[in-house]
Every structure is written in C-alpha cells, then in structure tokens.
CSV table of C-alpha atoms in Angstrom, one decimal:
chain,number,residue,atom,x,y,z
A,1,UNK,CA,107.6,110.2,83.0
A,2,UNK,CA,105.3,109.0,80.4
A,3,UNK,CA,104.9,112.5,78.9
A,4,UNK,CA,108.6,113.3,78.9
A,5,UNK,CA,110.9,113.3,75.9
A,6,UNK,CA,113.9,111.0,76.0
A,7,UNK,CA,116.7,113.1,77.4
A,8,UNK,CA,119.1,113.4,80.3
A,9,UNK,CA,116.2,114.3,82.7
A,10,UNK,CA,114.2,111.3,81.6
A,11,UNK,CA,117.2,109.0,82.2
A,12,UNK,CA,117.6,110.4,85.7
A,13,UNK,CA,114.0,109.7,86.4
A,14,UNK,CA,114.3,106.1,85.3
A,15,UNK,CA,117.6,105.6,87.1
A,16,UNK,CA,116.4,106.8,90.5
A,17,UNK,CA,113.1,105.0,90.2
A,18,UNK,CA,114.7,101.7,89.3
A,19,UNK,CA,116.8,101.7,92.5
A,20,UNK,CA,113.6,101.6,94.6
A,21,UNK,CA,111.0,99.6,92.7
A,22,UNK,CA,113.0,96.8,91.1
A,23,UNK,CA,111.8,93.2,91.7
A,24,UNK,CA,114.4,92.9,94.5
A,25,UNK,CA,113.8,96.3,96.1
A,26,UNK,CA,110.1,95.9,96.5
A,27,UNK,CA,110.4,92.9,98.9
A,28,UNK,CA,110.7,95.4,101.7
A,29,UNK,CA,107.2,96.6,100.9
A,30,UNK,CA,105.6,93.2,101.4
A,31,UNK,CA,104.6,93.8,105.1
A,32,UNK,CA,102.9,97.0,104.1
A,33,UNK,CA,100.9,95.2,101.3
A,34,UNK,CA,99.9,92.4,103.7
A,35,UNK,CA,98.7,94.9,106.4
A,36,UNK,CA,96.7,97.0,104.0
A,37,UNK,CA,95.2,93.9,102.3
A,38,UNK,CA,94.0,92.6,105.7
A,39,UNK,CA,92.5,96.0,106.4
A,40,UNK,CA,90.7,95.9,103.0
A,41,UNK,CA,89.2,92.5,103.9
A,42,UNK,CA,87.9,93.8,107.2
A,43,UNK,CA,86.3,96.8,105.4
A,44,UNK,CA,84.6,94.4,103.0
A,45,UNK,CA,83.3,92.3,105.8
A,46,UNK,CA,81.9,95.3,107.7
A,47,UNK,CA,80.3,96.7,104.5
A,48,UNK,CA,79.5,93.5,102.5
A,49,UNK,CA,75.9,94.3,102.0
A,50,UNK,CA,76.4,97.6,100.3
A,51,UNK,CA,77.3,98.4,96.7
A,52,UNK,CA,80.7,100.0,97.6
A,53,UNK,CA,83.2,97.5,96.3
A,54,UNK,CA,84.7,99.8,93.7
A,55,UNK,CA,85.2,102.6,96.3
A,56,UNK,CA,86.9,100.2,98.7
A,57,UNK,CA,89.2,98.9,96.0
A,58,UNK,CA,90.2,102.4,95.0
A,59,UNK,CA,90.8,103.3,98.7
A,60,UNK,CA,92.8,100.1,99.2
A,61,UNK,CA,95.0,100.7,96.1
A,62,UNK,CA,95.6,104.3,97.2
A,63,UNK,CA,96.5,103.3,100.8
A,64,UNK,CA,99.1,100.9,99.6
A,65,UNK,CA,100.7,103.4,97.3
A,66,UNK,CA,100.7,106.1,100.0
A,67,UNK,CA,102.4,103.8,102.5
A,68,UNK,CA,105.0,102.5,99.9
A,69,UNK,CA,105.8,105.9,98.5
A,70,UNK,CA,105.6,108.2,101.6
A,71,UNK,CA,104.9,105.9,104.6
A,72,UNK,CA,101.7,107.9,104.9
A,73,UNK,CA,98.8,106.3,106.7
A,74,UNK,CA,95.2,107.0,105.8
A,75,UNK,CA,91.9,106.5,107.7
A,76,UNK,CA,89.4,104.9,105.3
A,77,UNK,CA,86.5,106.4,107.3
A,78,UNK,CA,87.7,110.0,106.9
A,79,UNK,CA,88.4,112.3,104.0
A,80,UNK,CA,92.2,112.7,103.5
A,81,UNK,CA,93.8,115.8,102.0
A,82,UNK,CA,96.6,113.9,100.1
A,83,UNK,CA,94.1,111.3,98.8
A,84,UNK,CA,91.9,114.2,97.6
A,85,UNK,CA,94.8,115.8,95.9
A,86,UNK,CA,95.6,112.6,94.0
A,87,UNK,CA,92.0,112.2,92.9
A,88,UNK,CA,91.9,115.8,91.7
A,89,UNK,CA,95.1,115.3,89.7
A,90,UNK,CA,93.7,112.2,88.0
A,91,UNK,CA,90.5,114.0,87.2
A,92,UNK,CA,92.5,116.8,85.7
A,93,UNK,CA,94.5,114.3,83.7
A,94,UNK,CA,91.4,112.6,82.3
A,95,UNK,CA,90.0,116.0,81.2
A,96,UNK,CA,93.3,117.1,79.7
A,97,UNK,CA,93.8,113.9,77.6
A,98,UNK,CA,90.2,113.7,76.5
A,99,UNK,CA,90.3,113.5,72.6
A,100,UNK,CA,88.7,116.6,71.0
A,101,UNK,CA,88.2,118.4,74.3
A,102,UNK,CA,90.6,121.3,73.5
A,103,UNK,CA,90.4,123.5,70.5
A,104,UNK,CA,94.2,124.2,70.7
A,105,UNK,CA,94.8,120.5,69.8
A,106,UNK,CA,93.0,121.1,66.5
A,107,UNK,CA,94.2,124.7,65.9
A,108,UNK,CA,97.8,124.8,67.4
A,109,UNK,CA,98.3,128.5,66.8
A,110,UNK,CA,95.8,129.2,69.6
A,111,UNK,CA,98.7,128.6,72.0
A,112,UNK,CA,100.0,132.1,71.0
A,113,UNK,CA,96.7,133.8,71.9
A,114,UNK,CA,96.9,135.9,75.2
A,115,UNK,CA,95.2,134.5,78.2
A,116,UNK,CA,92.7,137.3,78.4
A,117,UNK,CA,91.4,136.8,74.8
A,118,UNK,CA,88.2,134.8,74.0
A,119,UNK,CA,89.1,131.3,73.1
A,120,UNK,CA,92.1,131.1,75.4
A,121,UNK,CA,90.3,129.7,78.4
A,122,UNK,CA,92.3,126.5,78.1
A,123,UNK,CA,95.3,128.5,79.4
A,124,UNK,CA,93.6,129.3,82.6
A,125,UNK,CA,92.4,125.7,83.0
A,126,UNK,CA,96.0,124.5,82.3
A,127,UNK,CA,97.3,126.8,85.0
A,128,UNK,CA,94.7,125.5,87.5
A,129,UNK,CA,95.7,121.9,86.6
A,130,UNK,CA,99.4,122.8,87.0
A,131,UNK,CA,98.8,124.1,90.5
A,132,UNK,CA,96.9,121.0,91.5
A,133,UNK,CA,99.8,118.9,90.2
A,134,UNK,CA,102.5,120.9,92.0
A,135,UNK,CA,100.5,120.7,95.2
A,136,UNK,CA,100.2,116.9,94.8
A,137,UNK,CA,104.0,116.7,94.4
A,138,UNK,CA,105.2,119.0,97.1
A,139,UNK,CA,102.8,118.3,100.1
A,140,UNK,CA,103.6,114.5,100.4
A,141,UNK,CA,107.3,115.1,99.8
A,142,UNK,CA,107.4,117.7,102.6
A,143,UNK,CA,105.6,115.2,104.8
A,144,UNK,CA,108.4,112.6,104.3
A,145,UNK,CA,111.1,115.1,105.0
A,146,UNK,CA,109.4,116.0,108.3
A,147,UNK,CA,109.0,112.3,109.2
A,148,UNK,CA,112.6,111.6,108.4
A,149,UNK,CA,113.7,114.6,110.6
A,150,UNK,CA,111.7,113.0,113.5
A,151,UNK,CA,113.2,109.5,112.8
A,152,UNK,CA,109.9,108.0,111.7
A,153,UNK,CA,110.5,106.9,108.1
A,154,UNK,CA,113.3,104.6,106.8
A,155,UNK,CA,111.4,102.4,104.4
A,156,UNK,CA,109.3,104.5,101.9
A,157,UNK,CA,110.3,105.1,98.3
A,158,UNK,CA,110.9,108.8,98.9
A,159,UNK,CA,112.9,108.2,102.0
A,160,UNK,CA,114.9,105.6,100.3
A,161,UNK,CA,115.9,107.9,97.5
A,162,UNK,CA,116.8,110.7,99.8
A,163,UNK,CA,119.0,108.4,101.9
A,164,UNK,CA,120.7,106.8,98.9
A,165,UNK,CA,122.0,110.1,97.8
A,166,UNK,CA,124.0,110.5,101.0
A,167,UNK,CA,124.2,114.3,100.7
A,168,UNK,CA,122.2,117.4,100.3
A,169,UNK,CA,119.8,117.1,97.5
A,170,UNK,CA,120.0,119.6,94.7
A,171,UNK,CA,116.8,121.2,93.2
A,172,UNK,CA,116.8,118.9,90.2
A,173,UNK,CA,117.1,115.7,92.3
A,174,UNK,CA,114.3,117.0,94.6
A,175,UNK,CA,112.1,117.6,91.6
A,176,UNK,CA,112.8,114.1,90.2
A,177,UNK,CA,112.0,112.4,93.5
A,178,UNK,CA,108.8,114.4,94.0
A,179,UNK,CA,107.6,113.9,90.4
A,180,UNK,CA,108.3,110.2,90.2
A,181,UNK,CA,106.6,109.5,93.5
A,182,UNK,CA,103.5,111.5,92.5
A,183,UNK,CA,103.4,109.9,89.1
A,184,UNK,CA,103.4,106.4,90.6
A,185,UNK,CA,100.8,107.4,93.2
A,186,UNK,CA,98.4,108.9,90.7
A,187,UNK,CA,98.8,106.3,88.0
A,188,UNK,CA,99.1,103.3,90.4
A,189,UNK,CA,96.1,104.1,92.5
A,190,UNK,CA,93.8,104.6,89.6
A,191,UNK,CA,94.9,101.7,87.5
A,192,UNK,CA,95.3,99.1,90.3
A,193,UNK,CA,91.8,99.9,91.7
A,194,UNK,CA,90.3,99.6,88.2
A,195,UNK,CA,92.1,96.4,87.4
A,196,UNK,CA,91.0,94.7,90.7
A,197,UNK,CA,87.4,95.7,90.0
A,198,UNK,CA,87.6,94.0,86.6
A,199,UNK,CA,88.9,90.9,88.2
A,200,UNK,CA,85.9,90.8,90.6
A,201,UNK,CA,83.6,91.3,87.5
A,202,UNK,CA,85.3,88.2,85.9
A,203,UNK,CA,84.8,86.2,89.1
A,204,UNK,CA,81.1,87.0,89.0
A,205,UNK,CA,80.7,86.3,85.3
A,206,UNK,CA,82.8,83.1,85.4
A,207,UNK,CA,82.0,81.4,88.8
A,208,UNK,CA,83.9,78.3,87.8
A,209,UNK,CA,87.1,80.3,87.8
A,210,UNK,CA,86.4,81.4,91.4
A,211,UNK,CA,85.7,77.8,92.4
A,212,UNK,CA,88.9,76.5,90.9
A,213,UNK,CA,91.0,79.2,92.5
A,214,UNK,CA,89.5,78.5,96.0
A,215,UNK,CA,90.1,74.8,95.6
A,216,UNK,CA,93.8,75.6,94.9
A,217,UNK,CA,94.0,77.9,97.9
A,218,UNK,CA,92.4,75.3,100.2
A,219,UNK,CA,94.8,72.7,98.9
A,220,UNK,CA,98.0,74.8,99.2
A,221,UNK,CA,97.2,77.0,102.2
A,222,UNK,CA,94.4,75.3,104.1
A,223,UNK,CA,92.1,77.3,106.4
A,224,UNK,CA,94.4,78.0,109.3
A,225,UNK,CA,96.0,81.1,107.8
A,226,UNK,CA,95.7,83.5,104.9
A,227,UNK,CA,97.7,83.2,101.7
A,228,UNK,CA,101.0,85.2,101.7
A,229,UNK,CA,103.6,86.1,99.2
A,230,UNK,CA,105.5,82.9,100.1
A,231,UNK,CA,102.7,80.9,98.5
A,232,UNK,CA,102.8,82.7,95.2
A,233,UNK,CA,104.9,80.0,93.4
A,234,UNK,CA,102.4,77.4,94.5
A,235,UNK,CA,99.2,79.3,93.8
A,236,UNK,CA,99.7,79.1,90.0
A,237,UNK,CA,96.0,79.4,89.1
A,238,UNK,CA,95.5,82.4,91.3
A,239,UNK,CA,98.5,84.1,89.7
A,240,UNK,CA,97.1,83.2,86.3
A,241,UNK,CA,93.8,84.9,87.1
A,242,UNK,CA,95.7,88.1,87.7
A,243,UNK,CA,97.6,87.6,84.4
A,244,UNK,CA,94.4,86.9,82.5
A,245,UNK,CA,92.7,90.0,83.9
A,246,UNK,CA,95.4,92.1,82.4
A,247,UNK,CA,94.8,90.6,79.0
A,248,UNK,CA,91.0,90.2,79.1
A,249,UNK,CA,90.3,93.7,80.4
A,250,UNK,CA,93.0,95.8,78.7
A,251,UNK,CA,93.0,98.8,81.0
A,252,UNK,CA,94.6,101.1,78.5
A,253,UNK,CA,93.1,99.9,75.2
A,254,UNK,CA,95.4,102.1,73.1
A,255,UNK,CA,98.4,101.6,75.3
A,256,UNK,CA,100.6,104.6,76.0
A,257,UNK,CA,101.8,106.7,73.1
A,258,UNK,CA,105.3,106.9,71.9
A,259,UNK,CA,106.9,109.6,69.7
A,260,UNK,CA,109.3,108.7,67.0
A,261,UNK,CA,112.7,110.3,67.4
A,262,UNK,CA,113.7,109.9,63.7
A,263,UNK,CA,112.3,109.0,60.4
A,264,UNK,CA,111.5,105.3,60.1
A,265,UNK,CA,110.1,102.7,57.7
A,266,UNK,CA,108.0,99.7,58.8
A,267,UNK,CA,106.6,97.1,56.3
A,268,UNK,CA,106.8,99.6,53.5
A,269,UNK,CA,105.1,102.4,55.6
A,270,UNK,CA,107.1,105.6,56.0
A,271,UNK,CA,106.8,107.1,59.5
A,272,UNK,CA,108.3,110.6,59.8
A,273,UNK,CA,110.1,111.9,62.9
A,274,UNK,CA,107.8,113.2,65.7
A,275,UNK,CA,104.9,110.9,64.8
A,276,UNK,CA,102.7,109.9,67.7
A,277,UNK,CA,102.4,106.1,67.7
A,278,UNK,CA,99.8,104.1,69.7
A,279,UNK,CA,100.4,100.4,70.3
A,280,UNK,CA,96.8,99.3,70.2
A,281,UNK,CA,97.2,97.1,73.2
A,282,UNK,CA,93.6,95.8,73.3
A,283,UNK,CA,93.9,94.6,69.8
A,284,UNK,CA,97.2,92.8,70.5
A,285,UNK,CA,95.7,91.2,73.7
A,286,UNK,CA,92.6,89.9,71.8
A,287,UNK,CA,94.4,88.6,68.7
A,288,UNK,CA,93.0,85.1,67.9
A,289,UNK,CA,96.3,84.2,66.3
A,290,UNK,CA,97.9,84.6,69.7
A,291,UNK,CA,95.1,83.7,72.2
A,292,UNK,CA,92.4,81.1,71.5
A,293,UNK,CA,88.9,82.3,72.4
A,294,UNK,CA,90.3,85.7,73.2
A,295,UNK,CA,87.0,87.3,74.4
A,296,UNK,CA,86.7,84.6,77.1
A,297,UNK,CA,88.3,84.8,80.6
A,298,UNK,CA,90.4,81.6,80.7
A,299,UNK,CA,93.3,81.6,83.2
A,300,UNK,CA,94.3,78.1,82.0
A,301,UNK,CA,95.5,79.5,78.7
A,302,UNK,CA,98.9,80.1,80.3
A,303,UNK,CA,99.4,76.4,81.1
A,304,UNK,CA,99.8,73.2,79.1
A,305,UNK,CA,98.8,72.5,76.4
A,306,UNK,CA,98.3,76.2,75.4
A,307,UNK,CA,101.3,78.0,76.9
A,308,UNK,CA,100.1,81.3,75.5
A,309,UNK,CA,102.3,84.3,76.2
A,310,UNK,CA,101.7,86.4,79.4
A,311,UNK,CA,100.3,89.9,78.7
A,312,UNK,CA,102.7,91.8,80.9
A,313,UNK,CA,105.1,92.7,78.2
A,314,UNK,CA,102.3,94.6,76.4
A,315,UNK,CA,100.0,95.9,79.0
A,316,UNK,CA,102.7,97.5,81.1
A,317,UNK,CA,104.2,99.3,78.1
A,318,UNK,CA,107.3,98.9,76.1
A,319,UNK,CA,111.0,99.7,76.4
A,320,UNK,CA,112.1,102.8,78.2
A,321,UNK,CA,108.5,103.7,79.0
A,322,UNK,CA,107.4,100.5,80.6
A,323,UNK,CA,105.5,101.1,83.8
A,324,UNK,CA,108.0,101.5,86.7
A,325,UNK,CA,105.5,100.3,89.3
A,326,UNK,CA,104.5,97.1,87.5
A,327,UNK,CA,106.1,94.8,90.1
A,328,UNK,CA,104.3,96.5,92.9
A,329,UNK,CA,101.0,96.3,91.0
A,330,UNK,CA,101.5,92.6,90.3
A,331,UNK,CA,102.2,91.8,93.9
A,332,UNK,CA,99.3,93.9,95.2
A,333,UNK,CA,96.8,92.3,92.8
A,334,UNK,CA,98.0,88.8,93.5
A,335,UNK,CA,97.8,89.2,97.3
A,336,UNK,CA,94.4,90.9,97.2
A,337,UNK,CA,92.8,88.2,95.0
A,338,UNK,CA,94.4,85.3,96.9
A,339,UNK,CA,93.3,86.6,100.4
A,340,UNK,CA,89.9,87.7,99.2
A,341,UNK,CA,89.1,84.3,97.7
A,342,UNK,CA,90.4,82.6,100.8
A,343,UNK,CA,87.8,84.4,102.9
A,344,UNK,CA,84.9,85.4,100.7
A,345,UNK,CA,82.7,84.3,97.9
A,346,UNK,CA,81.5,87.0,95.4
A,347,UNK,CA,78.4,86.0,93.5
A,348,UNK,CA,75.7,87.3,91.3
A,349,UNK,CA,73.1,89.4,93.1
A,350,UNK,CA,69.6,88.1,93.4
A,351,UNK,CA,66.3,89.8,92.6
A,352,UNK,CA,63.2,90.1,94.9
A,353,UNK,CA,62.2,86.5,93.9
A,354,UNK,CA,65.6,85.1,94.8
A,355,UNK,CA,66.7,84.6,91.2
A,356,UNK,CA,70.2,85.4,90.1
A,357,UNK,CA,70.6,88.6,88.1
A,358,UNK,CA,72.5,88.1,84.9
A,359,UNK,CA,75.8,90.0,84.8
A,360,UNK,CA,77.1,91.3,81.5
A,361,UNK,CA,80.7,92.4,81.3
A,362,UNK,CA,80.8,95.9,79.8
A,363,UNK,CA,83.7,98.3,79.3
A,364,UNK,CA,83.3,102.1,79.6
A,365,UNK,CA,85.1,104.2,77.1
A,366,UNK,CA,88.1,106.3,78.2
A,367,UNK,CA,91.9,106.6,78.2
A,368,UNK,CA,91.6,104.2,81.1
A,369,UNK,CA,88.8,101.7,80.3
A,370,UNK,CA,86.8,100.8,83.4
A,371,UNK,CA,84.3,98.1,83.9
A,372,UNK,CA,80.7,99.2,84.1
A,373,UNK,CA,79.3,98.8,87.6
A,374,UNK,CA,77.6,95.4,88.1
A,375,UNK,CA,75.4,93.9,90.8
A,376,UNK,CA,77.0,91.4,93.2
A,377,UNK,CA,76.8,89.9,96.7
A,378,UNK,CA,79.7,89.1,99.0
A,379,UNK,CA,79.6,86.5,101.8
A,380,UNK,CA,82.1,84.9,104.1
A,381,UNK,CA,82.8,81.3,103.0
A,382,UNK,CA,82.4,79.8,106.4
A,383,UNK,CA,82.6,80.4,110.1
A,384,UNK,CA,86.2,79.3,110.1
A,385,UNK,CA,87.1,81.9,107.5
A,386,UNK,CA,85.2,84.6,109.4
A,387,UNK,CA,87.8,84.7,112.2
A,388,UNK,CA,90.3,86.3,109.8
A,389,UNK,CA,88.2,89.4,109.5
A,390,UNK,CA,86.6,90.0,112.9
C-alpha cells in the first residue's frame, strides 16, 4: 500500500485492512501473541549461550505475523518455504529501493529500452522480483483457502476478510486481500524484529533501565506468573521502554515518502505537484526542542514532569499512509519485552579476564536502519523464573 497512488484501489485496501487490524479487532490475536512469545522465551533459554538473539527475534516476529495473517504455524528448527519467500521479497525490496542502484532512476528514458539491449538488465531483475512477490502473495493465500475448506481457520486476517464478504470474492477483492496480507507480513516481520533488537541493545547500554523495568514487573505481577496484556495499563515503565525505543532508534530515518497530488506552498517554499517528500522522521524524533537529551534512552521522558509527546504519530507514518499494522506491532513489542524481562537478564558480555565489554550503540545505514550487532550475555534471573521456560 505504501507505494500505491491515492485512488479507488488504495481506498479499498485501507477499508478492508481496517476491519481486521483496528485496536478492537486485534484483541482476538492476543492468544496467538502470548503463545508465540512463550515459545520465543523457551528458544532463548535453550540457546542463551550463543550469539543468535537477532535471528531468534526475526523468527519470532515472523511466526507471529504468519499466525495472525494466515494461521500458519512454523517450526523454528526447520527451514520454511513461506518464511523463505518473505525473506526473499524483503531482500528484493531492499535492493530495489537502494539509492543510486539503478541507472533508470537517473536516466528515466532507459525504461523504453528493449529488454534484450545492453543496459536494460534492470528489466530482467524487475521481472524476477515481481515473480518472487507474486509467489509470496499467492502461496499463503491459497493455504488459507485450503484450511478454511477443511474447517481449520476462523481467526486469521485473511480468513476474516473472506468471511466478512459473505459471498464469492471477485478477482479485485482477492488481489486486495492477498496484497495487504503479504505487505503486512513482509514489512511487519522485518521491522518488528529490528525494533526488538534495538530495545535489547538499549537494555545492555542502559542497565538502569532494565533494573527499573524489572522492579516494576516484580511489584505489579510478582513471580508466580508471566506478565500478560491485562497488565499493560499497570506496567507503565515497560510500555514507556517500547515507546522510547521507537523514538531513540528511528527505524525508518527518512520516514516513508509521500507524493504531492497538487501544487502547494509551505513557509514560502513552492512545492510542485508530484514532488516526492520525505518526512525526516529521525530528525523529528531527536529534536532538542521537543525531547530533552534526545540522544539518550530515557523512558521517563513520557512521565511527569516532562510529558514529552509519544513518537507513534511520527514513526508509524502520517495520514492515509500510516502503518496499518501498528497496533499489532505495539502489542507484540510490549509483551515480548515484559515477559523477557520477567524471566531473563541481558547484560554486557565479558572478556577472557571477566571484565565487561563496553557496548557502543551504532546504527547501520539503510532504508531500514538496523542496530550493529553487539556482544551480550543472557541469564535466567532466578530458579523461580526458570520454571516458566523449561
């Protein structure tokens, strides 16, 4: 949807999506998120001595989105064809949107060159990317249709849309359902995994934040159970950690581009129709006029006496192009952080002499800015907490 012009088809995409992933609608997905989060915790426990946190987070984010969108279950110990398709599509997207990678962006008339001519290799590449994308749309959609025919799916996003139409779906509606589901899978898996990794980086760099969050969890929840969505309104500091991560590590530094639909003037600047505008989200999120000490990770900035504005209205996009899966992402991130901190400590790694290795937060360049891998160690907080993951 992010690449579509604003027209009738775009409005249909937004309308159908909103029926399934509104704040109210996503409540039905909470049991899925809780089961997948517990599975993630057990994977971390079994693999806590290896440097695989980033991979586990990506797998966790993908598993949740696959269950929500298609009621499709994955085995984290095996390669999965639909997961592989999603990864391939995101790799293609990263290559396709890389600035300066394609000569046709600099010399637009090259689009008229026949495919067989030298210099037109981008057309062959685009066709390969297109086939990957279509496969990533059609295969999981067909899986849902088969499951519904067997009476095995009545909760997923795709199944919900098919049932809501109460009739035979026309080709345009099938296309919209398939495209919106695939878009949320590809975008949601990649960004949620990357955002969670940035939160763990913050917890290692700022151990006092981790300690304060665990104190809150122990006070509100205790050690007889894991935090749940019902605790969210009481775990204000944990929720603030998720909010601060969205601001501190602005995942899409330039935001998502918009195209002007008519001539405009802003503060004396003339902006012609069809101008590509980037919202510079990272700059907005680190503006010292809005956020004090903007380069520091400070979840308390959202409480008294600061009451600084939450970042969600910026980082999830603006207006009609706001991220449709933002409520799912918020819920997933909150539950993952709350349950992880209830069970585990994540700390700086130590060298051969037992001294802590200094961790420096660094961002890698890209359309999606990722955190540079960092050394860490993970341990269960106590024997009482171990029982949740064995």
